[in-house]
CSV table of C-alpha atoms in Angstrom, one decimal:
chain,number,residue,atom,x,y,z
A,239,MET,CA,-32.8,-13.1,-29.0
A,240,ASP,CA,-32.0,-9.0,-29.6
A,241,GLU,CA,-29.1,-6.8,-29.3
A,242,ILE,CA,-30.3,-5.9,-25.8
A,243,ASP,CA,-30.1,-9.7,-25.3
A,244,LYS,CA,-26.7,-9.9,-26.3
A,245,ARG,CA,-25.0,-7.3,-24.2
A,246,ILE,CA,-26.9,-7.9,-21.0
A,247,LEU,CA,-25.5,-12.4,-21.4
A,248,ASP,CA,-22.2,-10.5,-22.3
A,249,ILE,CA,-22.2,-8.9,-19.5
A,250,LEU,CA,-23.8,-11.4,-17.4
A,251,GLN,CA,-20.9,-14.4,-18.7
A,252,LYS,CA,-18.6,-11.3,-17.4
A,253,ASP,CA,-20.2,-11.0,-13.8
A,254,ALA,CA,-22.7,-13.4,-13.0
A,255,ALA,CA,-22.9,-11.0,-9.8
A,256,VAL,CA,-23.9,-7.7,-11.7
A,257,SER,CA,-26.7,-6.6,-10.3
A,258,VAL,CA,-29.6,-5.9,-12.2
A,259,THR,CA,-30.2,-2.3,-12.0
A,260,ALA,CA,-26.5,-2.7,-13.0
A,261,ILE,CA,-27.3,-4.2,-15.8
A,262,ALA,CA,-30.2,-2.6,-17.3
A,263,ASP,CA,-28.7,0.9,-17.5
A,264,LYS,CA,-25.4,-0.3,-18.7
A,265,VAL,CA,-28.5,-1.9,-22.0
A,266,GLY,CA,-30.7,0.9,-22.0
A,267,LEU,CA,-33.6,-0.9,-20.1
A,268,SER,CA,-35.1,-0.2,-16.9
A,269,THR,CA,-35.4,-3.5,-13.8
A,270,ALA,CA,-37.8,-5.5,-14.3
A,271,PRO,CA,-38.1,-6.1,-18.4
A,272,CYS,CA,-34.5,-7.1,-17.3
A,273,TRP,CA,-35.6,-9.4,-14.6
A,274,ARG,CA,-37.8,-10.3,-17.4
A,275,ARG,CA,-35.3,-11.5,-19.8
A,276,ILE,CA,-32.6,-12.5,-17.3
A,277,LYS,CA,-35.2,-15.3,-16.2
A,278,ARG,CA,-36.0,-16.1,-19.5
A,279,PHE,CA,-32.8,-17.2,-20.3
A,280,GLU,CA,-32.9,-18.7,-17.6
A,281,ASP,CA,-35.9,-20.3,-17.1
A,282,ASP,CA,-35.7,-21.7,-21.8
A,283,GLY,CA,-31.7,-23.1,-20.4
A,284,VAL,CA,-29.5,-20.1,-21.8
A,285,ILE,CA,-28.0,-19.0,-18.6
A,286,LEU,CA,-27.6,-23.1,-17.4
A,287,ARG,CA,-26.0,-22.0,-13.9
A,288,ARG,CA,-24.0,-18.6,-11.9
A,289,VAL,CA,-21.3,-19.5,-9.9
A,290,ALA,CA,-17.8,-18.5,-8.7
A,291,LEU,CA,-14.1,-18.8,-10.6
A,292,LEU,CA,-12.0,-19.5,-8.3
A,293,ASP,CA,-7.8,-17.7,-8.9
A,294,ARG,CA,-6.2,-22.1,-9.1
A,295,ARG,CA,-3.2,-20.6,-7.9
A,296,LYS,CA,-4.8,-19.4,-4.8
A,297,VAL,CA,-5.8,-22.5,-3.8
A,298,ASN,CA,-3.0,-24.5,-4.9
A,299,LEU,CA,-4.1,-25.5,-7.5
A,300,PRO,CA,-1.2,-24.1,-10.4
A,301,MET,CA,-0.7,-27.0,-12.0
A,302,THR,CA,-2.5,-28.0,-15.0
A,303,VAL,CA,-2.3,-31.4,-17.1
A,304,PHE,CA,-4.0,-32.5,-20.4
A,305,VAL,CA,-4.5,-36.4,-20.5
A,306,SER,CA,-5.2,-38.0,-23.9
A,307,VAL,CA,-7.2,-41.2,-23.0
A,308,LYS,CA,-6.6,-44.6,-25.7
A,309,ALA,CA,-9.6,-46.5,-25.3
A,310,PRO,CA,-8.8,-50.5,-24.3
A,311,ARG,CA,-12.5,-51.4,-26.3
A,312,HIS,CA,-15.2,-49.4,-27.4
A,313,ALA,CA,-17.8,-51.2,-25.1
A,314,ALA,CA,-20.9,-49.6,-22.9
A,315,GLU,CA,-19.6,-51.1,-20.2
A,316,TRP,CA,-16.0,-49.6,-19.8
A,317,LEU,CA,-17.1,-45.8,-20.8
A,318,GLN,CA,-19.9,-46.3,-18.3
A,319,THR,CA,-16.8,-46.6,-16.2
A,320,PHE,CA,-15.1,-44.7,-17.1
A,321,ARG,CA,-17.7,-41.9,-17.2
A,322,GLU,CA,-18.3,-42.1,-12.9
A,323,MET,CA,-14.6,-42.5,-12.4
A,324,ILE,CA,-13.8,-39.3,-13.8
A,325,ILE,CA,-17.2,-37.9,-12.3
A,326,ASP,CA,-15.2,-39.5,-8.4
A,327,ILE,CA,-12.3,-37.4,-8.9
A,328,PRO,CA,-12.0,-33.8,-8.5
A,329,GLU,CA,-9.3,-33.2,-10.2
A,330,ILE,CA,-10.1,-33.6,-12.9
A,331,VAL,CA,-12.5,-30.6,-14.2
A,332,GLU,CA,-13.0,-31.6,-17.7
A,333,ALA,CA,-13.4,-34.0,-20.1
A,334,TRP,CA,-14.3,-34.8,-23.6
A,335,ARG,CA,-14.9,-37.2,-26.2
A,336,LEU,CA,-12.6,-37.0,-29.0
A,337,THR,CA,-12.3,-37.5,-32.5
A,338,GLY,CA,-9.0,-38.5,-34.4
A,339,GLU,CA,-6.2,-40.0,-32.8
A,340,ALA,CA,-6.7,-40.0,-28.8
A,341,ASP,CA,-10.7,-41.0,-27.7
A,342,TYR,CA,-11.4,-38.8,-24.8
A,343,LEU,CA,-9.3,-35.5,-22.9
A,344,LEU,CA,-9.1,-34.6,-19.8
A,345,ARG,CA,-8.5,-31.6,-17.3
A,346,ILE,CA,-6.8,-32.0,-14.5
A,347,VAL,CA,-5.8,-29.4,-11.8
A,348,VAL,CA,-3.4,-30.1,-8.5
A,349,PRO,CA,-0.5,-29.3,-6.5
A,350,ASP,CA,2.0,-30.3,-8.2
A,351,VAL,CA,2.9,-33.8,-10.5
A,352,GLU,CA,3.4,-36.0,-7.1
A,353,THR,CA,-0.5,-35.3,-7.2
A,354,TYR,CA,-1.0,-35.7,-10.4
A,355,ASP,CA,0.7,-39.0,-10.5
A,356,ALA,CA,-1.5,-40.1,-7.9
A,357,VAL,CA,-4.5,-39.5,-9.8
A,358,TYR,CA,-3.3,-41.1,-12.5
A,359,GLN,CA,-2.9,-44.7,-10.0
A,360,ARG,CA,-6.1,-43.9,-9.2
A,361,MET,CA,-7.4,-43.9,-12.3
A,362,ILE,CA,-5.6,-47.1,-13.4
A,363,ARG,CA,-6.7,-48.8,-10.4
A,364,ARG,CA,-10.4,-47.9,-12.0
A,365,VAL,CA,-10.2,-48.3,-15.4
A,366,GLU,CA,-8.5,-50.4,-18.1
A,367,PHE,CA,-6.8,-48.0,-20.5
A,368,PHE,CA,-5.3,-48.9,-24.3
A,369,ASP,CA,-2.9,-46.1,-23.2
A,370,ILE,CA,-2.8,-43.0,-21.5
A,371,SER,CA,-0.3,-39.7,-22.6
A,372,SER,CA,-0.1,-36.8,-20.2
A,373,ALA,CA,1.4,-32.9,-21.2
A,374,ILE,CA,1.6,-30.9,-18.5
A,375,ALA,CA,0.6,-27.2,-19.1
A,376,MET,CA,3.5,-24.6,-19.0
A,377,GLU,CA,2.0,-21.3,-19.2
A,378,GLU,CA,-2.1,-20.5,-19.7
A,379,MET,CA,-2.3,-17.9,-22.5
A,380,LYS,CA,-6.0,-17.7,-22.3
A,381,PHE,CA,-8.6,-18.9,-20.6
A,382,THR,CA,-12.9,-18.0,-20.3
A,383,THR,CA,-16.4,-19.5,-19.7
A,384,ALA,CA,-17.2,-17.3,-22.1
A,385,VAL,CA,-18.9,-17.9,-25.8
A,386,PRO,CA,-18.8,-15.4,-28.5
A,387,THR,CA,-22.5,-14.4,-27.7
A,388,SER,CA,-21.9,-12.9,-32.2
A,389,TYR,CA,-23.2,-16.3,-33.8
A,390,ILE,CA,-26.8,-15.7,-31.9
A,391,LYS,CA,-29.7,-15.8,-33.8
A,392,ILE,CA,-31.3,-12.3,-34.3
A,393,SER,CA,-35.7,-12.6,-33.9
């Protein structure tokens, strides 16, 4: 990995639809070697997939709710049921296992509080919880899917 690779990754993280020709021009390569680098990133799993990011407000999902979950017990059976639930509920867009006070943190996107309540009801019907705590986001201050490339080791 070199500085050109980092620049290519930065460009693709901002807009994965940029043409290879445009990327090559920006990083000072010809098209074929630039394409080979991008293909290597995909083959090596550096680029996992390319997606379209939707404007949540324009698709009627303006509300973000962060849900902290405490498990009633730490057992493989409970965890499997929990994993199945988070996969089955599309409003749950992120799920993290944590250290500290809460065991899990969920990010849920919904149109409104009533819809969040319906999601909550679906969750508690499927899984037993020790505690669930919800926080509604008031303002999105920063959101990015890009990760910093400054930590990539140059070889």
